[in-house]
mmCIF file of C-alpha atoms and ligand atoms in Angstrom:
data_model
loop_
_atom_site.group_PDB
_atom_site.id
_atom_site.type_symbol
_atom_site.label_atom_id
_atom_site.label_comp_id
_atom_site.label_asym_id
_atom_site.label_seq_id
_atom_site.Cartn_x
_atom_site.Cartn_y
_atom_site.Cartn_z
ATOM 1 C CA MET A 15 -18.124 23.987 -0.861
ATOM 2 C CA THR A 16 -16.418 20.791 0.288
ATOM 3 C CA PRO A 17 -17.988 18.299 2.708
ATOM 4 C CA GLU A 18 -15.361 19.343 5.282
ATOM 5 C CA SER A 19 -16.121 23.069 4.908
ATOM 6 C CA GLU A 20 -19.751 22.189 5.622
ATOM 7 C CA GLY A 21 -18.665 20.539 8.875
ATOM 8 C CA LEU A 22 -19.010 16.975 7.599
ATOM 9 C CA GLN A 23 -16.243 14.643 8.709
ATOM 10 C CA LEU A 24 -14.735 12.609 5.850
ATOM 11 C CA ARG A 25 -14.073 8.984 6.736
ATOM 12 C CA ARG A 26 -10.381 8.368 6.109
ATOM 13 C CA ALA A 27 -8.204 5.263 6.127
ATOM 14 C CA VAL A 28 -4.603 4.520 5.258
ATOM 15 C CA CYS A 29 -3.130 1.609 3.299
ATOM 16 C CA PRO A 30 0.565 1.573 4.248
ATOM 17 C CA GLY A 31 3.423 -0.403 2.738
ATOM 18 C CA SER A 32 6.712 -0.380 0.887
ATOM 19 C CA PHE A 33 5.071 -0.864 -2.536
ATOM 20 C CA ASP A 34 8.355 -1.763 -4.260
ATOM 21 C CA PRO A 35 6.492 -2.101 -6.602
ATOM 22 C CA ILE A 36 2.707 -2.092 -6.170
ATOM 23 C CA THR A 37 1.164 -5.460 -7.171
ATOM 24 C CA ASN A 38 -2.341 -6.551 -8.128
ATOM 25 C CA GLY A 39 -2.724 -7.776 -4.544
ATOM 26 C CA HIS A 40 -2.077 -4.284 -3.131
ATOM 27 C CA LEU A 41 -4.321 -2.760 -5.769
ATOM 28 C CA ASP A 42 -7.177 -5.089 -4.833
ATOM 29 C CA ILE A 43 -6.964 -4.024 -1.168
ATOM 30 C CA ILE A 44 -6.738 -0.300 -2.035
ATOM 31 C CA SER A 45 -9.676 -0.619 -4.410
ATOM 32 C CA ARG A 46 -11.821 -2.340 -1.764
ATOM 33 C CA ALA A 47 -10.810 0.241 0.883
ATOM 34 C CA SER A 48 -11.727 3.025 -1.554
ATOM 35 C CA ARG A 49 -15.293 1.686 -1.631
ATOM 36 C CA LEU A 50 -15.524 1.694 2.178
ATOM 37 C CA TYR A 51 -13.987 5.102 2.950
ATOM 38 C CA ASP A 52 -14.369 8.632 1.593
ATOM 39 C CA VAL A 53 -10.612 9.086 1.258
ATOM 40 C CA VAL A 54 -7.929 6.406 1.172
ATOM 41 C CA HIS A 55 -4.373 7.533 1.845
ATOM 42 C CA VAL A 56 -1.694 5.275 0.417
ATOM 43 C CA ALA A 57 1.444 5.759 2.504
ATOM 44 C CA VAL A 58 4.733 4.649 0.981
ATOM 45 C CA MET A 59 6.689 4.160 4.203
ATOM 46 C CA ILE A 60 10.393 4.907 3.845
ATOM 47 C CA ASN A 61 12.750 2.309 5.268
ATOM 48 C CA GLN A 62 16.270 3.637 4.893
ATOM 49 C CA SER A 63 17.852 0.272 5.715
ATOM 50 C CA LYS A 64 16.118 -1.337 2.702
ATOM 51 C CA LYS A 65 17.358 -0.276 -0.742
ATOM 52 C CA GLY A 66 14.446 -0.765 -3.091
ATOM 53 C CA LEU A 67 14.385 -1.631 -6.778
ATOM 54 C CA PHE A 68 12.380 1.554 -7.381
ATOM 55 C CA GLU A 69 13.004 4.990 -5.896
ATOM 56 C CA VAL A 70 10.239 6.185 -3.594
ATOM 57 C CA GLU A 71 9.153 8.847 -6.131
ATOM 58 C CA GLU A 72 8.829 6.171 -8.838
ATOM 59 C CA ARG A 73 6.710 3.996 -6.549
ATOM 60 C CA ILE A 74 4.456 6.962 -5.772
ATOM 61 C CA GLU A 75 4.051 7.790 -9.462
ATOM 62 C CA LEU A 76 3.122 4.194 -10.326
ATOM 63 C CA ILE A 77 0.597 4.013 -7.469
ATOM 64 C CA ARG A 78 -0.937 7.346 -8.557
ATOM 65 C CA GLU A 79 -1.309 6.076 -12.117
ATOM 66 C CA VAL A 80 -2.954 2.789 -11.193
ATOM 67 C CA THR A 81 -5.278 4.206 -8.516
ATOM 68 C CA ALA A 82 -6.367 7.329 -10.440
ATOM 69 C CA GLU A 83 -9.568 5.632 -11.604
ATOM 70 C CA PHE A 84 -10.818 5.197 -8.009
ATOM 71 C CA GLY A 85 -11.065 8.974 -7.581
ATOM 72 C CA ASN A 86 -10.559 9.107 -3.806
ATOM 73 C CA VAL A 87 -6.989 7.855 -3.303
ATOM 74 C CA GLU A 88 -4.150 10.133 -2.164
ATOM 75 C CA VAL A 89 -0.583 8.881 -2.411
ATOM 76 C CA GLU A 90 2.450 10.157 -0.512
ATOM 77 C CA SER A 91 5.590 8.936 1.195
ATOM 78 C CA PHE A 92 6.355 9.139 4.895
ATOM 79 C CA HIS A 93 9.502 8.834 6.942
ATOM 80 C CA GLY A 94 8.590 7.899 10.499
ATOM 81 C CA LEU A 95 6.005 5.997 12.462
ATOM 82 C CA LEU A 96 2.747 5.082 10.766
ATOM 83 C CA VAL A 97 0.832 6.321 13.819
ATOM 84 C CA ASP A 98 2.355 9.787 13.297
ATOM 85 C CA PHE A 99 1.271 9.758 9.643
ATOM 86 C CA CYS A 100 -2.245 8.969 10.898
ATOM 87 C CA LYS A 101 -2.220 11.594 13.669
ATOM 88 C CA GLN A 102 -1.073 14.368 11.326
ATOM 89 C CA ARG A 103 -3.915 13.648 8.903
ATOM 90 C CA ASP A 104 -6.637 12.703 11.370
ATOM 91 C CA ILE A 105 -6.839 9.122 10.069
ATOM 92 C CA PRO A 106 -8.459 6.707 12.539
ATOM 93 C CA ALA A 107 -8.059 3.450 10.593
ATOM 94 C CA ILE A 108 -5.342 1.372 8.942
ATOM 95 C CA VAL A 109 -6.494 -1.131 6.288
ATOM 96 C CA LYS A 110 -4.267 -4.143 5.672
ATOM 97 C CA GLY A 111 -4.648 -7.252 3.537
ATOM 98 C CA LEU A 112 -4.130 -10.650 5.153
ATOM 99 C CA ARG A 113 -2.887 -13.209 2.647
ATOM 100 C CA ALA A 114 -2.647 -16.222 4.916
ATOM 101 C CA VAL A 115 -2.326 -17.279 8.545
ATOM 102 C CA SER A 116 1.424 -16.737 8.202
ATOM 103 C CA ASP A 117 0.798 -12.977 7.876
ATOM 104 C CA PHE A 118 -1.275 -12.895 11.000
ATOM 105 C CA ASP A 119 1.335 -13.039 13.803
ATOM 106 C CA TYR A 120 3.330 -10.041 12.641
ATOM 107 C CA GLU A 121 0.282 -8.068 11.534
ATOM 108 C CA LEU A 122 -1.355 -8.648 14.909
ATOM 109 C CA GLN A 123 1.770 -7.400 16.698
ATOM 110 C CA MET A 124 1.858 -4.247 14.575
ATOM 111 C CA ALA A 125 -1.877 -3.647 14.991
ATOM 112 C CA GLN A 126 -1.623 -3.954 18.767
ATOM 113 C CA MET A 127 1.481 -1.772 18.934
ATOM 114 C CA ASN A 128 -0.119 0.918 16.780
ATOM 115 C CA ASN A 129 -3.318 0.812 18.805
ATOM 116 C CA GLY A 130 -1.373 1.056 22.055
ATOM 117 C CA LEU A 131 0.678 3.987 20.728
ATOM 118 C CA SER A 132 -2.187 6.128 19.516
ATOM 119 C CA GLY A 133 -5.549 4.364 19.533
ATOM 120 C CA VAL A 134 -5.573 3.926 15.744
ATOM 121 C CA GLU A 135 -7.533 0.848 14.663
ATOM 122 C CA THR A 136 -6.352 -1.747 12.131
ATOM 123 C CA LEU A 137 -8.897 -3.445 9.887
ATOM 124 C CA PHE A 138 -7.863 -6.636 8.123
ATOM 125 C CA VAL A 139 -9.259 -7.471 4.707
ATOM 126 C CA PRO A 140 -8.875 -11.051 3.476
ATOM 127 C CA THR A 141 -6.773 -11.016 0.318
ATOM 128 C CA ASN A 142 -8.458 -12.180 -2.871
ATOM 129 C CA PRO A 143 -7.338 -15.861 -3.102
ATOM 130 C CA THR A 144 -6.045 -15.152 -6.617
ATOM 131 C CA TYR A 145 -3.307 -13.110 -4.984
ATOM 132 C CA SER A 146 -2.733 -15.012 -1.732
ATOM 133 C CA PHE A 147 0.808 -16.053 -2.753
ATOM 134 C CA LEU A 148 1.761 -12.685 -4.142
ATOM 135 C CA SER A 149 4.381 -10.277 -2.793
ATOM 136 C CA SER A 150 6.515 -7.497 -4.277
ATOM 137 C CA SER A 151 9.641 -9.504 -3.419
ATOM 138 C CA LEU A 152 8.466 -12.559 -5.366
ATOM 139 C CA VAL A 153 7.435 -10.423 -8.328
ATOM 140 C CA LYS A 154 10.923 -8.870 -8.405
ATOM 141 C CA GLU A 155 12.629 -12.241 -8.115
ATOM 142 C CA VAL A 156 10.567 -13.881 -10.867
ATOM 143 C CA ALA A 157 10.899 -10.849 -13.156
ATOM 144 C CA ASN A 158 14.628 -10.674 -12.501
ATOM 145 C CA TRP A 159 15.050 -14.238 -13.790
ATOM 146 C CA GLY A 160 12.942 -13.552 -16.871
ATOM 147 C CA GLY A 161 9.695 -15.118 -15.593
ATOM 148 C CA ASP A 162 6.305 -13.805 -16.660
ATOM 149 C CA VAL A 163 4.670 -11.494 -14.101
ATOM 150 C CA ALA A 164 2.185 -9.846 -16.479
ATOM 151 C CA HIS A 165 -0.777 -11.330 -14.577
ATOM 152 C CA LEU A 166 0.556 -10.176 -11.188
ATOM 153 C CA VAL A 167 1.082 -6.449 -11.634
ATOM 154 C CA PRO A 168 -0.711 -3.612 -13.448
ATOM 155 C CA PRO A 169 0.566 -2.957 -17.025
ATOM 156 C CA GLN A 170 2.259 0.308 -15.943
ATOM 157 C CA VAL A 171 4.259 -1.613 -13.337
ATOM 158 C CA LEU A 172 5.139 -4.325 -15.837
ATOM 159 C CA GLY A 173 6.522 -1.653 -18.162
ATOM 160 C CA ALA A 174 8.524 -0.075 -15.328
ATOM 161 C CA LEU A 175 9.901 -3.482 -14.289
ATOM 162 C CA ASN A 176 10.942 -4.302 -17.851
ATOM 163 C CA ARG A 177 12.677 -0.955 -18.222
ATOM 164 C CA ARG A 178 14.429 -1.250 -14.851
ATOM 165 C CA LEU A 179 15.594 -4.772 -15.639
ATOM 166 C CA GLY A 180 16.768 -3.730 -19.100
ATOM 167 C CA ARG A 181 14.258 -5.814 -21.058
ATOM 168 C CA THR A 182 12.985 -3.176 -23.466
HETATM 169 O O1 PNS B 12 4.940 -3.542 2.526
HETATM 170 P P1 PNS B 12 5.562 -3.842 3.861
HETATM 171 O O2 PNS B 12 7.065 -3.626 3.808
HETATM 172 O O3 PNS B 12 5.191 -5.194 4.399
HETATM 173 O O4 PNS B 12 4.954 -2.756 4.889
HETATM 174 C C1 PNS B 12 5.338 -2.715 6.252
HETATM 175 C C2 PNS B 12 5.009 -1.332 6.824
HETATM 176 C C3 PNS B 12 5.707 -0.249 6.015
HETATM 177 C C4 PNS B 12 3.516 -1.102 6.777
HETATM 178 C C5 PNS B 12 5.481 -1.287 8.308
HETATM 179 O O5 PNS B 12 6.815 -1.657 8.384
HETATM 180 C C6 PNS B 12 5.306 0.106 8.916
HETATM 181 O O6 PNS B 12 4.218 0.478 9.293
HETATM 182 N N1 PNS B 12 6.426 0.877 8.973
HETATM 183 C C7 PNS B 12 6.416 2.251 9.429
HETATM 184 C C8 PNS B 12 7.240 2.411 10.728
HETATM 185 C C9 PNS B 12 6.391 2.028 11.930
HETATM 186 O O7 PNS B 12 5.363 2.624 12.194
HETATM 187 N N2 PNS B 12 6.845 0.982 12.644
HETATM 188 C C10 PNS B 12 6.148 0.441 13.810
HETATM 189 C C11 PNS B 12 5.125 -0.603 13.378
HETATM 190 S S1 PNS B 12 4.262 -1.241 14.767
#
């Protein structure tokens, strides 16, 4: 018997992003969302105009590894609009981290667009200040030039970065 087969509605949310690669900042938001919802879907959104450092399947595998301990996180990729991902899975809420005021303008636009398109709500979680400067792009740039990013990404991601950048 699952809660759903007993007629109970699971509370679902999605954490969307490119996750190229997942950082400790992303992980903090997913972990906090996983305490608020029954199921958290992590959606690796495919942007064909952006060639990533990691293939989408590699990103998914890394996210699965580092979120396994939460026990209620499902990871998959999606090609299309986030609102369609939500509609297909009956997800009423998007959870996003806000690092600073500079994130707000664009995030507000997306939240309003998504709400206007389908009624899905966006909930903003203030990023842990430890990670307020952190982005996947900066991690890749620092790692690429040989800087230390061990405190910014999970160990599995550090290993993958080192291998991809030919450091092991
Ligand atoms: O990690 P990112 O690249 O900042 O994440 C941005 C992302 C993937 C969440 C955003 O671009 C997105 O939702 N893309 C899916 C396509 C879509 O729904 N676009 C309309 C947004 S209003």
